Amino acid sequence: GGPVPEFPLAETALEQFRALQVPDFSDTEATFRHRSDRELRWTARLFRLMGKPWLTNALSAAGIPAVKFNLPGAEWAVRNTIFPQFVGGVSLADSQPVIESLGERGVTAILDYGAEAKNSDADFEQFASEVTSAIHFAAVNEAAVAGVIKITGLAHDEMLERLNDDV
């Protein structure tokens, strides 16, 4: 039991998920076959650096405000280091080649609109529009199987805080 006695859509999705074959990530040759030696060396170097907490903390502390305040070179540095490792693109159209490349190898993508509403009606409308676009995009792209919806993009901070306090 639970608060919802039946939820057939979720039950069907769970059955489909359980039927999926999970890739064997221990086979690194197959997993990274699509990457060049140069790309793999760059990625290994980046992850070694990210494994140094003092460096990650210092660069995050400097980098986040640098991007926020549009300091020269800050956005370029992020887009040419961290960004390509974790982000497919800045828009659905920009992400399409990455999604297709993943799909060719049987890897699916989860769409995530990486901005949160700022508590104005216009921001909520923009968020809803982006989420709706992602749903339509996923409906016609086999490799895009899901989307992330952040609750902070759907409701005012004050309301979420009140709800959290009531739990």
PDB file of C-alpha atoms in Angstrom:
ATOM      1  CA  GLY A   1       0.000   0.000   0.000  1.00  0.00           C
ATOM      2  CA  GLY A   2       0.715   3.619  -0.273  1.00  0.00           C
ATOM      3  CA  PRO A   3      -1.140   6.866  -0.779  1.00  0.00           C
ATOM      4  CA  VAL A   4      -1.977   5.927  -4.401  1.00  0.00           C
ATOM      5  CA  PRO A   5      -3.664   2.500  -4.635  1.00  0.00           C
ATOM      6  CA  GLU A   6      -2.950   2.036  -8.352  1.00  0.00           C
ATOM      7  CA  PHE A   7      -0.607   3.794 -10.729  1.00  0.00           C
ATOM      8  CA  PRO A   8      -0.601   1.800 -13.998  1.00  0.00           C
ATOM      9  CA  LEU A   9       1.585   4.265 -15.916  1.00  0.00           C
ATOM     10  CA  ALA A  10       4.360   4.021 -13.333  1.00  0.00           C
ATOM     11  CA  GLU A  11       3.968   0.243 -13.094  1.00  0.00           C
ATOM     12  CA  THR A  12       4.309  -0.076 -16.889  1.00  0.00           C
ATOM     13  CA  ALA A  13       7.357   2.193 -16.909  1.00  0.00           C
ATOM     14  CA  LEU A  14       8.959   0.142 -14.133  1.00  0.00           C
ATOM     15  CA  GLU A  15       8.357  -3.091 -16.043  1.00  0.00           C
ATOM     16  CA  GLN A  16       9.895  -1.592 -19.186  1.00  0.00           C
ATOM     17  CA  PHE A  17      12.891  -0.337 -17.213  1.00  0.00           C
ATOM     18  CA  ARG A  18      13.480  -3.745 -15.654  1.00  0.00           C
ATOM     19  CA  ALA A  19      13.416  -5.318 -19.129  1.00  0.00           C
ATOM     20  CA  LEU A  20      16.225  -3.044 -20.402  1.00  0.00           C
ATOM     21  CA  GLN A  21      19.663  -4.487 -20.857  1.00  0.00           C
ATOM     22  CA  VAL A  22      22.177  -2.517 -18.863  1.00  0.00           C
ATOM     23  CA  PRO A  23      25.450  -1.876 -20.709  1.00  0.00           C
ATOM     24  CA  ASP A  24      28.556  -3.594 -19.385  1.00  0.00           C
ATOM     25  CA  PHE A  25      30.631  -0.610 -18.284  1.00  0.00           C
ATOM     26  CA  SER A  26      33.454  -2.886 -17.180  1.00  0.00           C
ATOM     27  CA  ASP A  27      34.200  -3.369 -20.890  1.00  0.00           C
ATOM     28  CA  THR A  28      35.969  -0.028 -21.249  1.00  0.00           C
ATOM     29  CA  GLU A  29      37.068  -0.771 -24.811  1.00  0.00           C
ATOM     30  CA  ALA A  30      33.449  -0.990 -25.958  1.00  0.00           C
ATOM     31  CA  THR A  31      32.272   1.795 -23.642  1.00  0.00           C
ATOM     32  CA  PHE A  32      34.764   4.354 -24.960  1.00  0.00           C
ATOM     33  CA  ARG A  33      35.229   3.069 -28.526  1.00  0.00           C
ATOM     34  CA  HIS A  34      33.688   6.252 -29.934  1.00  0.00           C
ATOM     35  CA  ARG A  35      36.365   8.442 -28.306  1.00  0.00           C
ATOM     36  CA  SER A  36      39.764   9.190 -29.792  1.00  0.00           C
ATOM     37  CA  ASP A  37      42.959   8.573 -27.808  1.00  0.00           C
ATOM     38  CA  ARG A  38      43.367  12.349 -27.529  1.00  0.00           C
ATOM     39  CA  GLU A  39      39.848  12.752 -26.071  1.00  0.00           C
ATOM     40  CA  LEU A  40      40.452   9.939 -23.602  1.00  0.00           C
ATOM     41  CA  ARG A  41      43.758  11.449 -22.436  1.00  0.00           C
ATOM     42  CA  TRP A  42      42.072  14.858 -21.993  1.00  0.00           C
ATOM     43  CA  THR A  43      39.211  13.308 -20.015  1.00  0.00           C
ATOM     44  CA  ALA A  44      41.584  11.292 -17.821  1.00  0.00           C
ATOM     45  CA  ARG A  45      43.604  14.450 -17.081  1.00  0.00           C
ATOM     46  CA  LEU A  46      40.461  16.412 -16.257  1.00  0.00           C
ATOM     47  CA  PHE A  47      39.156  13.728 -13.886  1.00  0.00           C
ATOM     48  CA  ARG A  48      42.557  13.442 -12.180  1.00  0.00           C
ATOM     49  CA  LEU A  49      42.429  17.188 -11.535  1.00  0.00           C
ATOM     50  CA  MET A  50      38.805  16.980 -10.369  1.00  0.00           C
ATOM     51  CA  GLY A  51      39.930  14.288  -7.920  1.00  0.00           C
ATOM     52  CA  LYS A  52      41.959  16.894  -6.028  1.00  0.00           C
ATOM     53  CA  PRO A  53      39.469  18.447  -3.574  1.00  0.00           C
ATOM     54  CA  TRP A  54      41.628  21.495  -2.850  1.00  0.00           C
ATOM     55  CA  LEU A  55      41.774  22.329  -6.574  1.00  0.00           C
ATOM     56  CA  THR A  56      38.093  21.625  -7.224  1.00  0.00           C
ATOM     57  CA  ASN A  57      37.070  23.755  -4.233  1.00  0.00           C
ATOM     58  CA  ALA A  58      39.335  26.647  -5.228  1.00  0.00           C
ATOM     59  CA  LEU A  59      38.270  26.650  -8.885  1.00  0.00           C
ATOM     60  CA  SER A  60      34.591  26.342  -7.973  1.00  0.00           C
ATOM     61  CA  ALA A  61      34.879  29.195  -5.481  1.00  0.00           C
ATOM     62  CA  ALA A  62      36.485  31.388  -8.152  1.00  0.00           C
ATOM     63  CA  GLY A  63      34.708  30.067 -11.235  1.00  0.00           C
ATOM     64  CA  ILE A  64      31.070  30.267 -10.194  1.00  0.00           C
ATOM     65  CA  PRO A  65      31.177  34.006  -9.402  1.00  0.00           C
ATOM     66  CA  ALA A  66      33.358  34.624 -12.467  1.00  0.00           C
ATOM     67  CA  VAL A  67      30.700  33.131 -14.746  1.00  0.00           C
ATOM     68  CA  LYS A  68      27.861  34.803 -12.814  1.00  0.00           C
ATOM     69  CA  PHE A  69      29.459  38.234 -13.251  1.00  0.00           C
ATOM     70  CA  ASN A  70      30.484  37.572 -16.879  1.00  0.00           C
ATOM     71  CA  LEU A  71      34.201  38.048 -16.254  1.00  0.00           C
ATOM     72  CA  PRO A  72      36.271  37.773 -19.444  1.00  0.00           C
ATOM     73  CA  GLY A  73      37.286  34.203 -20.239  1.00  0.00           C
ATOM     74  CA  ALA A  74      35.191  32.604 -17.493  1.00  0.00           C
ATOM     75  CA  GLU A  75      32.456  31.197 -19.716  1.00  0.00           C
ATOM     76  CA  TRP A  76      35.057  30.083 -22.277  1.00  0.00           C
ATOM     77  CA  ALA A  77      36.979  28.188 -19.580  1.00  0.00           C
ATOM     78  CA  VAL A  78      33.880  26.336 -18.401  1.00  0.00           C
ATOM     79  CA  ARG A  79      32.660  25.559 -21.927  1.00  0.00           C
ATOM     80  CA  ASN A  80      36.036  24.132 -22.884  1.00  0.00           C
ATOM     81  CA  THR A  81      36.766  22.046 -19.785  1.00  0.00           C
ATOM     82  CA  ILE A  82      33.925  20.826 -17.578  1.00  0.00           C
ATOM     83  CA  PHE A  83      30.995  21.537 -19.888  1.00  0.00           C
ATOM     84  CA  PRO A  84      31.736  18.985 -22.651  1.00  0.00           C
ATOM     85  CA  GLN A  85      32.148  16.205 -20.087  1.00  0.00           C
ATOM     86  CA  PHE A  86      28.731  16.623 -18.509  1.00  0.00           C
ATOM     87  CA  VAL A  87      26.492  18.682 -20.804  1.00  0.00           C
ATOM     88  CA  GLY A  88      25.165  17.759 -24.235  1.00  0.00           C
ATOM     89  CA  GLY A  89      24.356  21.320 -25.263  1.00  0.00           C
ATOM     90  CA  VAL A  90      22.786  24.611 -24.289  1.00  0.00           C
ATOM     91  CA  SER A  91      19.548  23.910 -26.158  1.00  0.00           C
ATOM     92  CA  LEU A  92      17.663  20.879 -27.437  1.00  0.00           C
ATOM     93  CA  ALA A  93      18.862  21.563 -30.985  1.00  0.00           C
ATOM     94  CA  ASP A  94      22.438  21.984 -29.752  1.00  0.00           C
ATOM     95  CA  SER A  95      22.151  18.659 -27.879  1.00  0.00           C
ATOM     96  CA  GLN A  96      20.781  16.728 -30.852  1.00  0.00           C
ATOM     97  CA  PRO A  97      24.169  15.509 -32.237  1.00  0.00           C
ATOM     98  CA  VAL A  98      25.256  14.248 -28.805  1.00  0.00           C
ATOM     99  CA  ILE A  99      21.908  12.520 -28.244  1.00  0.00           C
ATOM    100  CA  GLU A 100      22.084  10.890 -31.691  1.00  0.00           C
ATOM    101  CA  SER A 101      25.661   9.756 -31.099  1.00  0.00           C
ATOM    102  CA  LEU A 102      24.680   8.187 -27.796  1.00  0.00           C
ATOM    103  CA  GLY A 103      21.600   6.612 -29.368  1.00  0.00           C
ATOM    104  CA  GLU A 104      23.710   4.945 -32.068  1.00  0.00           C
ATOM    105  CA  ARG A 105      25.444   3.019 -29.271  1.00  0.00           C
ATOM    106  CA  GLY A 106      22.225   2.179 -27.452  1.00  0.00           C
ATOM    107  CA  VAL A 107      22.719   4.844 -24.778  1.00  0.00           C
ATOM    108  CA  THR A 108      19.743   7.007 -23.921  1.00  0.00           C
ATOM    109  CA  ALA A 109      19.691  10.625 -22.802  1.00  0.00           C
ATOM    110  CA  ILE A 110      17.818  12.375 -20.027  1.00  0.00           C
ATOM    111  CA  LEU A 111      16.862  15.952 -20.837  1.00  0.00           C
ATOM    112  CA  ASP A 112      17.480  18.446 -18.060  1.00  0.00           C
ATOM    113  CA  TYR A 113      16.611  22.121 -18.350  1.00  0.00           C
ATOM    114  CA  GLY A 114      19.363  23.402 -16.128  1.00  0.00           C
ATOM    115  CA  ALA A 115      17.756  26.596 -14.898  1.00  0.00           C
ATOM    116  CA  GLU A 116      15.406  27.231 -12.067  1.00  0.00           C
ATOM    117  CA  ALA A 117      12.622  29.782 -11.982  1.00  0.00           C
ATOM    118  CA  LYS A 118      13.342  33.016 -10.211  1.00  0.00           C
ATOM    119  CA  ASN A 119       9.883  33.332  -8.600  1.00  0.00           C
ATOM    120  CA  SER A 120       8.253  35.593 -11.185  1.00  0.00           C
ATOM    121  CA  ASP A 121       5.322  34.577 -13.359  1.00  0.00           C
ATOM    122  CA  ALA A 122       7.433  35.165 -16.472  1.00  0.00           C
ATOM    123  CA  ASP A 123      10.139  32.829 -15.134  1.00  0.00           C
ATOM    124  CA  PHE A 124       7.575  30.132 -14.360  1.00  0.00           C
ATOM    125  CA  GLU A 125       6.142  30.488 -17.882  1.00  0.00           C
ATOM    126  CA  GLN A 126       9.640  30.183 -19.391  1.00  0.00           C
ATOM    127  CA  PHE A 127      10.337  27.099 -17.302  1.00  0.00           C
ATOM    128  CA  ALA A 128       7.011  25.510 -18.328  1.00  0.00           C
ATOM    129  CA  SER A 129       7.736  26.294 -21.976  1.00  0.00           C
ATOM    130  CA  GLU A 130      11.182  24.670 -21.804  1.00  0.00           C
ATOM    131  CA  VAL A 131       9.811  21.561 -20.076  1.00  0.00           C
ATOM    132  CA  THR A 132       7.017  21.285 -22.654  1.00  0.00           C
ATOM    133  CA  SER A 133       9.566  21.598 -25.468  1.00  0.00           C
ATOM    134  CA  ALA A 134      11.648  18.841 -23.891  1.00  0.00           C
ATOM    135  CA  ILE A 135       8.618  16.556 -23.695  1.00  0.00           C
ATOM    136  CA  HIS A 136       7.821  17.147 -27.374  1.00  0.00           C
ATOM    137  CA  PHE A 137      11.484  16.661 -28.284  1.00  0.00           C
ATOM    138  CA  ALA A 138      11.662  13.360 -26.403  1.00  0.00           C
ATOM    139  CA  ALA A 139       8.456  12.181 -28.076  1.00  0.00           C
ATOM    140  CA  VAL A 140      10.158  12.195 -31.496  1.00  0.00           C
ATOM    141  CA  ASN A 141      13.707  11.246 -30.440  1.00  0.00           C
ATOM    142  CA  GLU A 142      14.120   7.597 -29.457  1.00  0.00           C
ATOM    143  CA  ALA A 143      17.373   8.241 -27.611  1.00  0.00           C
ATOM    144  CA  ALA A 144      15.849  10.956 -25.398  1.00  0.00           C
ATOM    145  CA  VAL A 145      13.829   8.875 -22.950  1.00  0.00           C
ATOM    146  CA  ALA A 146      13.120  11.152 -20.017  1.00  0.00           C
ATOM    147  CA  GLY A 147      13.262  14.666 -18.702  1.00  0.00           C
ATOM    148  CA  VAL A 148      14.090  16.166 -15.355  1.00  0.00           C
ATOM    149  CA  ILE A 149      11.622  18.573 -13.821  1.00  0.00           C
ATOM    150  CA  LYS A 150      12.920  20.493 -10.835  1.00  0.00           C
ATOM    151  CA  ILE A 151      10.257  21.326  -8.301  1.00  0.00           C
ATOM    152  CA  THR A 152      11.997  24.658  -7.707  1.00  0.00           C
ATOM    153  CA  GLY A 153      11.070  25.602 -11.267  1.00  0.00           C
ATOM    154  CA  LEU A 154       7.376  24.998 -10.643  1.00  0.00           C
ATOM    155  CA  ALA A 155       6.664  26.817  -7.398  1.00  0.00           C
ATOM    156  CA  HIS A 156       7.657  29.900  -5.441  1.00  0.00           C
ATOM    157  CA  ASP A 157      10.483  29.406  -2.937  1.00  0.00           C
ATOM    158  CA  GLU A 158       8.287  30.586  -0.048  1.00  0.00           C
ATOM    159  CA  MET A 159       5.674  27.931  -0.774  1.00  0.00           C
ATOM    160  CA  LEU A 160       8.294  25.184  -1.013  1.00  0.00           C
ATOM    161  CA  GLU A 161       9.854  26.322   2.262  1.00  0.00           C
ATOM    162  CA  ARG A 162       6.433  26.247   3.997  1.00  0.00           C
ATOM    163  CA  LEU A 163       5.736  22.784   2.638  1.00  0.00           C
ATOM    164  CA  ASN A 164       9.170  21.599   3.748  1.00  0.00           C
ATOM    165  CA  ASP A 165       8.645  23.025   7.231  1.00  0.00           C
ATOM    166  CA  ASP A 166       5.305  21.196   7.490  1.00  0.00           C
ATOM    167  CA  VAL A 167       6.866  17.799   6.767  1.00  0.00           C
TER     168      VAL A 167
END
